[in-house]
Tab-separated table of C-alpha atoms and ligand atoms in Angstrom:
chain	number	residue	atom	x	y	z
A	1	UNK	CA	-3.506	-8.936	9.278
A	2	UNK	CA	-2.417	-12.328	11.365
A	3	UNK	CA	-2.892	-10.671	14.199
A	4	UNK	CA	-5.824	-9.920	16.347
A	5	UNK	CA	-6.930	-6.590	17.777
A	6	UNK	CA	-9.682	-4.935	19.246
A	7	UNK	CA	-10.968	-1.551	20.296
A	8	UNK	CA	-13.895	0.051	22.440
A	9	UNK	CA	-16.856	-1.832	23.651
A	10	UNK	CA	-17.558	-5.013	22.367
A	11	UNK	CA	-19.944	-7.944	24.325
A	12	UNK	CA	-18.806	-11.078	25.545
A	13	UNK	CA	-20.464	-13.209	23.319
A	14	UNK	CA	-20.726	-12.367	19.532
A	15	UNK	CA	-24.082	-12.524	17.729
A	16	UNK	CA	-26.030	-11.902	20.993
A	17	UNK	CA	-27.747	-9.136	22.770
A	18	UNK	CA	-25.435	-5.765	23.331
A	19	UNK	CA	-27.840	-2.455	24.210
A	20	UNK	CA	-27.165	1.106	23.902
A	21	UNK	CA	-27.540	3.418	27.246
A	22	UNK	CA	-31.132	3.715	25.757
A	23	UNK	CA	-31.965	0.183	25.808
A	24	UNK	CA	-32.206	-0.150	21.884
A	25	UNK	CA	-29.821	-2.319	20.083
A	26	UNK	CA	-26.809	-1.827	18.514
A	27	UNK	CA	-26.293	-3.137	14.945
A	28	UNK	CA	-23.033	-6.007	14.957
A	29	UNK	CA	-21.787	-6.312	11.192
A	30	UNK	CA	-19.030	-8.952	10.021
A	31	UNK	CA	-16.500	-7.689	8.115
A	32	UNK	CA	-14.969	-10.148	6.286
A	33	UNK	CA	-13.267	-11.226	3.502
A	34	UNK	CA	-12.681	-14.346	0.665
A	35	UNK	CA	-16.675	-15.463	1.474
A	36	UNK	CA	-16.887	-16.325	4.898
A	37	UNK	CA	-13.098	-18.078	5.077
A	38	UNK	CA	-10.793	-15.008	5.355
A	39	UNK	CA	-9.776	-12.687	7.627
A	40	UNK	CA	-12.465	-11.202	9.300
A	41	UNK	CA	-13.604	-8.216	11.902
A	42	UNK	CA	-16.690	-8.059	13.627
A	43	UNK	CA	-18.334	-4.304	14.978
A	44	UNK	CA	-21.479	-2.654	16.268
A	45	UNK	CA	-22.554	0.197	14.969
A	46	UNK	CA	-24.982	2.950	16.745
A	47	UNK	CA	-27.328	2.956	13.572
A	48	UNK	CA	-27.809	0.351	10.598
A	49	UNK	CA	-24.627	0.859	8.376
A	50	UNK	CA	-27.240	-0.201	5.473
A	51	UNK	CA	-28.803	2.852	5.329
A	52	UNK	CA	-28.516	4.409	1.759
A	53	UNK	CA	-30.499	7.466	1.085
A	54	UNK	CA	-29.898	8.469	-2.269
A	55	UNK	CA	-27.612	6.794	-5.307
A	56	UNK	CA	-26.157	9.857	-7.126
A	57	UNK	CA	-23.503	9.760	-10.154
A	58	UNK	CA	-20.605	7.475	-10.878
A	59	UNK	CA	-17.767	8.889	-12.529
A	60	UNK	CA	-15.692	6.044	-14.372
A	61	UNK	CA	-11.809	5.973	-13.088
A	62	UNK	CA	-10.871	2.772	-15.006
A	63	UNK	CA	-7.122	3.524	-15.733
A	64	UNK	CA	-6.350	3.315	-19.575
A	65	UNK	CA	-3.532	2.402	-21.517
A	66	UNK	CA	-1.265	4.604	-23.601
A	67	UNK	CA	0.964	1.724	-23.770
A	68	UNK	CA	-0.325	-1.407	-23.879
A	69	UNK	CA	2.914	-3.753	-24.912
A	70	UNK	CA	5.617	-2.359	-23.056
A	71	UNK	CA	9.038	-3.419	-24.128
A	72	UNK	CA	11.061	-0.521	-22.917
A	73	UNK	CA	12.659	-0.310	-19.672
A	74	UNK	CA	11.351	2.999	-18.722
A	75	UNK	CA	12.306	5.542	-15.850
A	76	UNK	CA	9.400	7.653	-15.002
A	77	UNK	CA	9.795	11.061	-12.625
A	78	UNK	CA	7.674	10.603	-9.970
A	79	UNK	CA	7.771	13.726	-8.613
A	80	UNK	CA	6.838	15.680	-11.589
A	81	UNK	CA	3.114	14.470	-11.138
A	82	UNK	CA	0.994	17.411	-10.330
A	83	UNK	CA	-0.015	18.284	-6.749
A	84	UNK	CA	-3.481	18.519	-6.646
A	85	UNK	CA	-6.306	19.777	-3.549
A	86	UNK	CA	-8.450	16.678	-3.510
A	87	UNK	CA	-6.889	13.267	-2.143
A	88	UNK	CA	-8.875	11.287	-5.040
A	89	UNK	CA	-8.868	13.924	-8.221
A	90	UNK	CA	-4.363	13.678	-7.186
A	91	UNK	CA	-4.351	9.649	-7.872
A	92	UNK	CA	-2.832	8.848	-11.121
A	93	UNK	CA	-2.557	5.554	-11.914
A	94	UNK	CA	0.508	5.438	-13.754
A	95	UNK	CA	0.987	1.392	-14.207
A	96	UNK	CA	-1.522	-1.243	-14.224
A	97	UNK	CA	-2.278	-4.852	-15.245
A	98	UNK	CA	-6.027	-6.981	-13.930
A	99	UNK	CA	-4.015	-7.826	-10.814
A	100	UNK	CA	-2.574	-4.061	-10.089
A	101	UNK	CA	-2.821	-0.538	-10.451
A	102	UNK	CA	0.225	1.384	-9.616
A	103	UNK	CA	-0.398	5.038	-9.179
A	104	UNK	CA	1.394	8.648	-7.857
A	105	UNK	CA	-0.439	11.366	-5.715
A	106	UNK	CA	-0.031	14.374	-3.983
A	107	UNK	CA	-2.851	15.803	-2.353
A	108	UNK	CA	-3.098	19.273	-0.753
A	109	UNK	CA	-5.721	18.921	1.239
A	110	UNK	CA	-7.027	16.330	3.629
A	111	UNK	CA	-10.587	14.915	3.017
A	112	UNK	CA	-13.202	16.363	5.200
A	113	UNK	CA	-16.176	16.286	2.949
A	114	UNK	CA	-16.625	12.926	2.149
A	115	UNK	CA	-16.151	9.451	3.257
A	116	UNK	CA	-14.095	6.483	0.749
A	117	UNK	CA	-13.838	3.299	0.320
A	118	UNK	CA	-12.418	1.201	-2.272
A	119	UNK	CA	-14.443	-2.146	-2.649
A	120	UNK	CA	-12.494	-3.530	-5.884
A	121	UNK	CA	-9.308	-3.305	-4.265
A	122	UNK	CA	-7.178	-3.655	-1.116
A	123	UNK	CA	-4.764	0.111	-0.826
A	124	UNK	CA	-1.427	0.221	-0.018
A	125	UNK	CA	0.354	3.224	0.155
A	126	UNK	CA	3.815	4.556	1.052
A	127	UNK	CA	4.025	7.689	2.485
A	128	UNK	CA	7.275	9.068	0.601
A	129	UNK	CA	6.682	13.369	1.812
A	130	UNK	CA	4.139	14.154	4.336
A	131	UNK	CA	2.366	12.828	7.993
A	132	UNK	CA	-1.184	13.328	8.947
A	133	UNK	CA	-3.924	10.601	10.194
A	134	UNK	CA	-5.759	7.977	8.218
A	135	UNK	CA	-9.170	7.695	9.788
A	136	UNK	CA	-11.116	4.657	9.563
A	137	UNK	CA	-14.327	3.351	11.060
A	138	UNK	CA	-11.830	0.819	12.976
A	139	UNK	CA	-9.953	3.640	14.540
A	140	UNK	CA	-6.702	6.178	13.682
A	141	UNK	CA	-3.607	4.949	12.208
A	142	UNK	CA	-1.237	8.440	12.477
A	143	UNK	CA	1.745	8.133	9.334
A	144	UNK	CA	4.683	9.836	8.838
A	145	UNK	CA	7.471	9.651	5.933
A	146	UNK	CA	8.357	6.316	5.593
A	147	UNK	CA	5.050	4.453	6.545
A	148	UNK	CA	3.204	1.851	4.574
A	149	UNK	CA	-0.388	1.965	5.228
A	150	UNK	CA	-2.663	-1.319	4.303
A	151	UNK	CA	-6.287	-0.174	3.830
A	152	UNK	CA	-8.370	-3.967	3.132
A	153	UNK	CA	-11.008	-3.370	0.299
A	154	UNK	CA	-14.438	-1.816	1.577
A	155	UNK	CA	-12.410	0.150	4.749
A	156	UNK	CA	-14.230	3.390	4.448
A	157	UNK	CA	-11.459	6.040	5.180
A	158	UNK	CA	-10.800	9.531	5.159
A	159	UNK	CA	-7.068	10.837	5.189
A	160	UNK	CA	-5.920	13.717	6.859
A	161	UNK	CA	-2.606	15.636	6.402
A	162	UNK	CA	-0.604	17.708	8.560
A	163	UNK	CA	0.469	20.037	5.452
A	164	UNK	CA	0.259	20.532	1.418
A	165	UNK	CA	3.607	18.777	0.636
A	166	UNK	CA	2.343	15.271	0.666
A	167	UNK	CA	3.554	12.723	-1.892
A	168	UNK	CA	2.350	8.763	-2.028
A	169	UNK	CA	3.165	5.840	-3.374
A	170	UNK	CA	0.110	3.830	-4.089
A	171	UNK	CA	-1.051	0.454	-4.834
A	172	UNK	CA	-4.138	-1.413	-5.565
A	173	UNK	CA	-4.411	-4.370	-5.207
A	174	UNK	CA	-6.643	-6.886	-6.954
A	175	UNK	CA	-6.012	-9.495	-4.545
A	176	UNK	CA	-5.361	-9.938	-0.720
A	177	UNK	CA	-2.118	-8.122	0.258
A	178	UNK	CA	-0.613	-9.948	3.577
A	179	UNK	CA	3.108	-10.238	4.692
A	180	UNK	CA	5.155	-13.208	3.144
A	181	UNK	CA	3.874	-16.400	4.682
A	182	UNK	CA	7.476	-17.789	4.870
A	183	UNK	CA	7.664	-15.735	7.706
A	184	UNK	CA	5.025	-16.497	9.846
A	185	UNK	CA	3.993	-19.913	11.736
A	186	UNK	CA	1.322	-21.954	11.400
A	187	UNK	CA	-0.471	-19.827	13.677
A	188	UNK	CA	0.250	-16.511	11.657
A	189	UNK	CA	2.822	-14.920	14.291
A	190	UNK	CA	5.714	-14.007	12.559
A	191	UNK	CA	9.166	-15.840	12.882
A	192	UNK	CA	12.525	-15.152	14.485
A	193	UNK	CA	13.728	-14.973	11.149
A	194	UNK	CA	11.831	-12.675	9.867
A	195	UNK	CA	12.752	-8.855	9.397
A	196	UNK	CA	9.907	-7.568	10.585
A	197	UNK	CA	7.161	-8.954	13.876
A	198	UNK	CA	4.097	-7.613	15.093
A	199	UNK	CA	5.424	-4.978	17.314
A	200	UNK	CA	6.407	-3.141	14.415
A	201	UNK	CA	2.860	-3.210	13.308
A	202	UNK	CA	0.580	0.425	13.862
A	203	UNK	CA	-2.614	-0.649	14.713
A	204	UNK	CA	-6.036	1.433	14.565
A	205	UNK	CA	-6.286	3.495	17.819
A	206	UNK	CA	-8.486	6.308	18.775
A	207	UNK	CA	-11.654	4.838	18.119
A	208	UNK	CA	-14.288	7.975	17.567
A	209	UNK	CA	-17.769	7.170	17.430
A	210	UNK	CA	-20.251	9.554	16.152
A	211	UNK	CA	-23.737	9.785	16.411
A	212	UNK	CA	-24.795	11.920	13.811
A	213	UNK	CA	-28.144	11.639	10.979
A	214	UNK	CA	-28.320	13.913	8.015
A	215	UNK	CA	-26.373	13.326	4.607
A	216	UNK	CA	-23.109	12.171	4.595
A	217	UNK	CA	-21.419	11.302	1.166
A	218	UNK	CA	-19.251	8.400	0.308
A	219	UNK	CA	-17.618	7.558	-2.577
A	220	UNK	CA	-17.589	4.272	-3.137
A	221	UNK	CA	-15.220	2.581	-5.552
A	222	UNK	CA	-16.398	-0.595	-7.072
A	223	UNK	CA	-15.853	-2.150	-10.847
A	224	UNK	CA	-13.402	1.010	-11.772
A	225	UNK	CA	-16.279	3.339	-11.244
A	226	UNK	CA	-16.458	5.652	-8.133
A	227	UNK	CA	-20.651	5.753	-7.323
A	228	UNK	CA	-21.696	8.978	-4.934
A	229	UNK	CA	-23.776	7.184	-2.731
A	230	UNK	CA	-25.616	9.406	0.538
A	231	UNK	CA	-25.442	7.737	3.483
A	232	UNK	CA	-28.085	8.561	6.220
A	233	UNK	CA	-25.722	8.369	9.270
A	234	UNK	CA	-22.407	9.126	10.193
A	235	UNK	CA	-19.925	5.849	8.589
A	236	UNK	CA	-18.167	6.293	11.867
A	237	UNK	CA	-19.999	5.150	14.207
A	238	UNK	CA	-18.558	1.939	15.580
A	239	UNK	CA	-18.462	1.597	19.420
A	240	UNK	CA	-16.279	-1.404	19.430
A	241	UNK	CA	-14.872	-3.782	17.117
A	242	UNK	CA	-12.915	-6.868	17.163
A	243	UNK	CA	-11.459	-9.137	14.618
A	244	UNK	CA	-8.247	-9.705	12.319
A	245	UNK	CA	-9.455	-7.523	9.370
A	246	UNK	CA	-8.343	-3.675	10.026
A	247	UNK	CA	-6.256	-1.332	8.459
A	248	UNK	CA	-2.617	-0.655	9.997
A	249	UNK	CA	0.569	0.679	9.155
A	250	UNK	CA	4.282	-0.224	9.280
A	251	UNK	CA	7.314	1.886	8.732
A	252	UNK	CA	9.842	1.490	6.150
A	253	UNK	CA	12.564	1.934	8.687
A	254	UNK	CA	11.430	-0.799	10.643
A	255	UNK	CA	12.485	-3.468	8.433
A	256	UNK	CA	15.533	-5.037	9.230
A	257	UNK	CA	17.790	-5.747	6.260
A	258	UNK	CA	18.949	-9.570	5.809
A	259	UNK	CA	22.576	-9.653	4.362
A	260	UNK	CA	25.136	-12.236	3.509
A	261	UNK	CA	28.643	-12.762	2.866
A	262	UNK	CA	27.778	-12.601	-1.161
A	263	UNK	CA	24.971	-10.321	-2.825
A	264	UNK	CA	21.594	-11.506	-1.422
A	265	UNK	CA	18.797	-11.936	-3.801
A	266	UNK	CA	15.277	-9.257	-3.691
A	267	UNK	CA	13.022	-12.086	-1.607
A	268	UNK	CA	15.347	-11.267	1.114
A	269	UNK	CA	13.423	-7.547	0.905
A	270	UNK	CA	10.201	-8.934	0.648
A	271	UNK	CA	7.847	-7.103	2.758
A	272	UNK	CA	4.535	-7.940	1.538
A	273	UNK	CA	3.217	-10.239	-0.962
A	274	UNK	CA	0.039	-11.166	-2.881
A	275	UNK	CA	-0.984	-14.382	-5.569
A	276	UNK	CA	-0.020	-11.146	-7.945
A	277	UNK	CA	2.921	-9.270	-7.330
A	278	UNK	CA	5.033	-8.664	-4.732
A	279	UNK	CA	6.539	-5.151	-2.706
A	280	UNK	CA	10.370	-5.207	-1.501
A	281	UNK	CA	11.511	-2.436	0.595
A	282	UNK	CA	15.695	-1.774	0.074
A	283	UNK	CA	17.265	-0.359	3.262
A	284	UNK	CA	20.174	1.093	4.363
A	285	UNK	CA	22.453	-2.166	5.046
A	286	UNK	CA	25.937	-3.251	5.692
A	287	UNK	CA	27.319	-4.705	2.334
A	288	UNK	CA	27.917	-8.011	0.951
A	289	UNK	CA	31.340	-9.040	3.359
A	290	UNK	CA	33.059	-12.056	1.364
A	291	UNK	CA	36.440	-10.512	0.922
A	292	UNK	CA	35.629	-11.146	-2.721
A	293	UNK	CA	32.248	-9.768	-2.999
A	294	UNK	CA	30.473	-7.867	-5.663
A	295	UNK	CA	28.008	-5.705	-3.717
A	296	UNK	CA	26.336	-4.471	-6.809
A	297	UNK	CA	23.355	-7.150	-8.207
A	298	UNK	CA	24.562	-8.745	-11.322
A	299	UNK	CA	22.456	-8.577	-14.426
A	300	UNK	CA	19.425	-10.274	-14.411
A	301	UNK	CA	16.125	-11.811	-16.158
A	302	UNK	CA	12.704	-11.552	-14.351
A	303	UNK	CA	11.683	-13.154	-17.502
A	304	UNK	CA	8.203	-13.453	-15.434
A	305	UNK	CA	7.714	-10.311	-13.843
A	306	UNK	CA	7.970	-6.694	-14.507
A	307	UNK	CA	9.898	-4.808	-11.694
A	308	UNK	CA	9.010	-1.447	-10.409
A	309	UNK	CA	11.399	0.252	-8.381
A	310	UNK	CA	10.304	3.678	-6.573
A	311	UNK	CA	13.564	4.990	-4.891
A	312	UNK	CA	12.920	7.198	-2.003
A	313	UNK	CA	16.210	8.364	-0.620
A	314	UNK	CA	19.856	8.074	-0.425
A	315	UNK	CA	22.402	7.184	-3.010
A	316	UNK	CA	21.504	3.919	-5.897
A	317	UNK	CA	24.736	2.217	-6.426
A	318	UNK	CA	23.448	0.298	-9.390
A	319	UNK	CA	21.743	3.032	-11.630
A	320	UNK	CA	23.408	6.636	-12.963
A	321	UNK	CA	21.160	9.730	-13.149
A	322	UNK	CA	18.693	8.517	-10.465
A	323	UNK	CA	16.872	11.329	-7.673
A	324	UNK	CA	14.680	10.918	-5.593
A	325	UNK	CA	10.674	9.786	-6.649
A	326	UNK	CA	11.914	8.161	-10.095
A	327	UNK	CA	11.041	4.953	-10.883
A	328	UNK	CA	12.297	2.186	-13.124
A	329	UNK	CA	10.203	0.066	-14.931
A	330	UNK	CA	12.116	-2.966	-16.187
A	331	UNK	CA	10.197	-5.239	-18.329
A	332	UNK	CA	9.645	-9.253	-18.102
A	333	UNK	CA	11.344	-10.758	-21.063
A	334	UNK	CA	14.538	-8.691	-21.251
A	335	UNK	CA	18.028	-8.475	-18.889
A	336	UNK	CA	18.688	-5.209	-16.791
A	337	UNK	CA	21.759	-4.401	-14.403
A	338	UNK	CA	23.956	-2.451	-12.836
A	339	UNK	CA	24.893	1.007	-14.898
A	340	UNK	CA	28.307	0.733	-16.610
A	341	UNK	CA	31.100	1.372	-14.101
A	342	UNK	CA	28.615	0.855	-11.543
A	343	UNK	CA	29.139	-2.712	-11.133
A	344	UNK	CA	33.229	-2.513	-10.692
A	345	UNK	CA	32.563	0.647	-8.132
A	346	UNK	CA	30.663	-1.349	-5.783
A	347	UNK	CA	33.565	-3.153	-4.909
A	348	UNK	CA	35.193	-2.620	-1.274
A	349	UNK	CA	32.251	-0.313	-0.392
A	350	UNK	CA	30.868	-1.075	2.637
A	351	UNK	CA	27.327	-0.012	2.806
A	352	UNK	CA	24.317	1.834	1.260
A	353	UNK	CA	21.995	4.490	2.458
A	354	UNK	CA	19.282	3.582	-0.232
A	355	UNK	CA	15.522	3.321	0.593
A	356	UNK	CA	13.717	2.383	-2.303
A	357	UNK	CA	10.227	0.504	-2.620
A	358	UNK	CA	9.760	-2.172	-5.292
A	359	UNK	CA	6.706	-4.014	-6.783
A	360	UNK	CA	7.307	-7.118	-8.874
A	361	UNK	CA	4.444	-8.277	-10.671
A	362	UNK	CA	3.714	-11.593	-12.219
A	363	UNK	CA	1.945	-10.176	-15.270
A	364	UNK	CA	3.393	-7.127	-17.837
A	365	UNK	CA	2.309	-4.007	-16.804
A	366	UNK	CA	0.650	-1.115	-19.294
A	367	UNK	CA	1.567	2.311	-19.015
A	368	UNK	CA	-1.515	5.016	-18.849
A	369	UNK	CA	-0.577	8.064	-20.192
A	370	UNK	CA	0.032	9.893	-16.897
A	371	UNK	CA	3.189	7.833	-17.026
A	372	UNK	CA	4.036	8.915	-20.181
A	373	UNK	CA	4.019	12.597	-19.470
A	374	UNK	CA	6.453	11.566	-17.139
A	375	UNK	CA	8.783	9.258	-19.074
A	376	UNK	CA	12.510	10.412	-19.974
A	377	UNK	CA	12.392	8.227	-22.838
A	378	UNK	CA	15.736	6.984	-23.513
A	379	UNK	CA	16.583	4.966	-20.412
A	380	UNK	CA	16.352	1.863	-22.292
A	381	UNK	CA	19.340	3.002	-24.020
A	382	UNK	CA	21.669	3.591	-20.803
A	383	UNK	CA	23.213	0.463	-20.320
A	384	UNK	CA	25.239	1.147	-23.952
A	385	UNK	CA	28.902	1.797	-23.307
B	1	FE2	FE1	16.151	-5.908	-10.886
């Protein structure tokens, strides 16, 4: 996050003395990331966050492949995956690659009996049905339909919703997920050109520090297992923090569509990227204005990426037989475009109410099969006329 926050009591000098009320110490730990050259948080605990008391099982979550050379442009429904109670048993990874593992949930319940954190791989998700509270050992970050939520690796979390209908959108990410540099100085604030700027950013609030001993479980998930691990005091028990490296959120319909006379290309979407794949958000916008225009994209080759597209909302003025939580998978290698008699309907329309999220990555994705209980199966025939 190029930005820097902090919250609750922190002294004025890092790496030096800072007591409790008691006259004990507290415990300062650096946060950081990419060795000691990346972003980076520094916080004081009450008690030594170090404090494992027992190692129990690992369960092994690697994602595997029911497809492992895709060819097929594919359209997946989204919201056929199963609601489930637990927040981790309702991830499915549906799509994944060594960079990224693209996955569905929806969780009934919020998680109030153990602690998470994912140490393999930074989160991202979108928050297509449902609000609640993620709660972090940085602070709160309250989401609502229509929120992204960046979780760095090793945040430990719990997520709380306000009701049983909650659907996600998730990501993990093998690699550092930050907004598009082109957007941001050489001092990391973002640029007048750029859709989005920092005040659009949720940052943790609500810092809640507990001082509690006894046994508090975390599952921890590192290597594509997820270890039970006891910890011997509370995980949230920061006092104060400060730093660049914290989760925070930023809504969907706070990005500010960049149009043009003629179609614009996806980059103008971009909303965050990685060395690995990218994530686009599509917005209601005004349409393409030349007098001449084409508003609908015109076929095209990611010959080096696959493109996921997870539409939210509103009507999809390229694609026929599209609702809401589908998503296309069109392969690298092959062409893909508008639907027939989508292309020459676009014309003279004005605008589009679509919200759709979509992840490009660099290198093919495999389909577990998760996605293909979910597959209709003959989308790659629906371009024939
Ligand atoms: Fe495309």
């Amino acid at each position: 996050m190029p930005l820097y926050h902090k919250l609750g009591k922190i002294p004025q000098k890092r790496h030096t003395i800072f007591k409790k009320e008691d006259g004990t110490l507290h415990y300062e730990q650096l946060f950081g990331t990419i060795g000691f050259d990346g972003m980076s948080s520094l916080m004081y605990h009450l008690h030594r966050p170090t404090q494992v008391k027992e190692v129990g099982k690992s369960l092994d979550v690697t994602p595997r492949a029911a497809v492992e050379h895709n060819i097929k442009s594919r359209l997946l429904k989204g919201l056929e995956i199963k609601a489930q109670d637990d927040y981790l048993v309702s991830r499915k990874t549906i799509l994944f690659n060594s960079d990224v593992h693209v996955g569905l949930a929806a969780p009934r319940k919020s998680m109030t009996d153990y602690f998470y954190k994912n140490t393999d791989a930074d989160e991202l998700l979108f928050i297509h049905k449902g609000s609640g509270t993620l709660k972090t050992m940085l602070g709160e970050i309250p989401f609502e339909y229509g929120d992204y939520l960046v979780i760095p690796r090793g945040m430990i979390y719990q997520i709380s919703f306000d009701s049983e209908d909650n659907r996600l959108l998730m990501t993990e990410s093998y690699h550092p997920i930050y907004t598009p540099k082109r957007y941001r100085n050489w001092f990391g604030q973002h640029l007048e050109h750029s859709p989005f700027c920092e005040r659009d950013f949720k940052l943790p609030q609500n810092l809640q520090t507990h001082d509690e001993k006894g046994e508090f479980l975390m599952k921890v998930k590192k290597q594509g297992q997820l270890h039970h691990m006891i910890y011997a005091t509370h995980p949230f028990d920061v006092v104060g923090w400060d730093g660049y490296n914290f989760p925070y959120g930023f809504s969907i319909h706070n990005f500010e569509p960049i149009t043009g006379r003629v179609h614009q290309p996806p980059p103008v979407h971009q909303t965050f990227e990685t060395s690995a794949f990218v994530v686009c958000s599509f917005c209601p916008r005004l349409y393409d204005y030349h007098p001449q225009s084409i508003p609908a994209p015109y076929n095209h080759s990611n010959i080096d990426s696959d493109e996921v597209l997870y539409y939210v909302d509103g009507d999809f003025m390229s694609r026929k037989g599209i609702d809401e939580g589908y998503i296309s998978l069109h392969p690298a290698g092959i062409p893909h475009g508008p639907h027939p008699g989508t292309y020459e309907a676009s014309i003279g329309k004005k605008g589009t109410e679509e919200l759709a999220v979509m992840i490009d990555t660099f290198k093919p994705l495999k389909l577990t099969q998760a996605a293909m209980d979910i597959d209709d199966g003959k989308y790659y025939q629906s371009w024939l006329e």
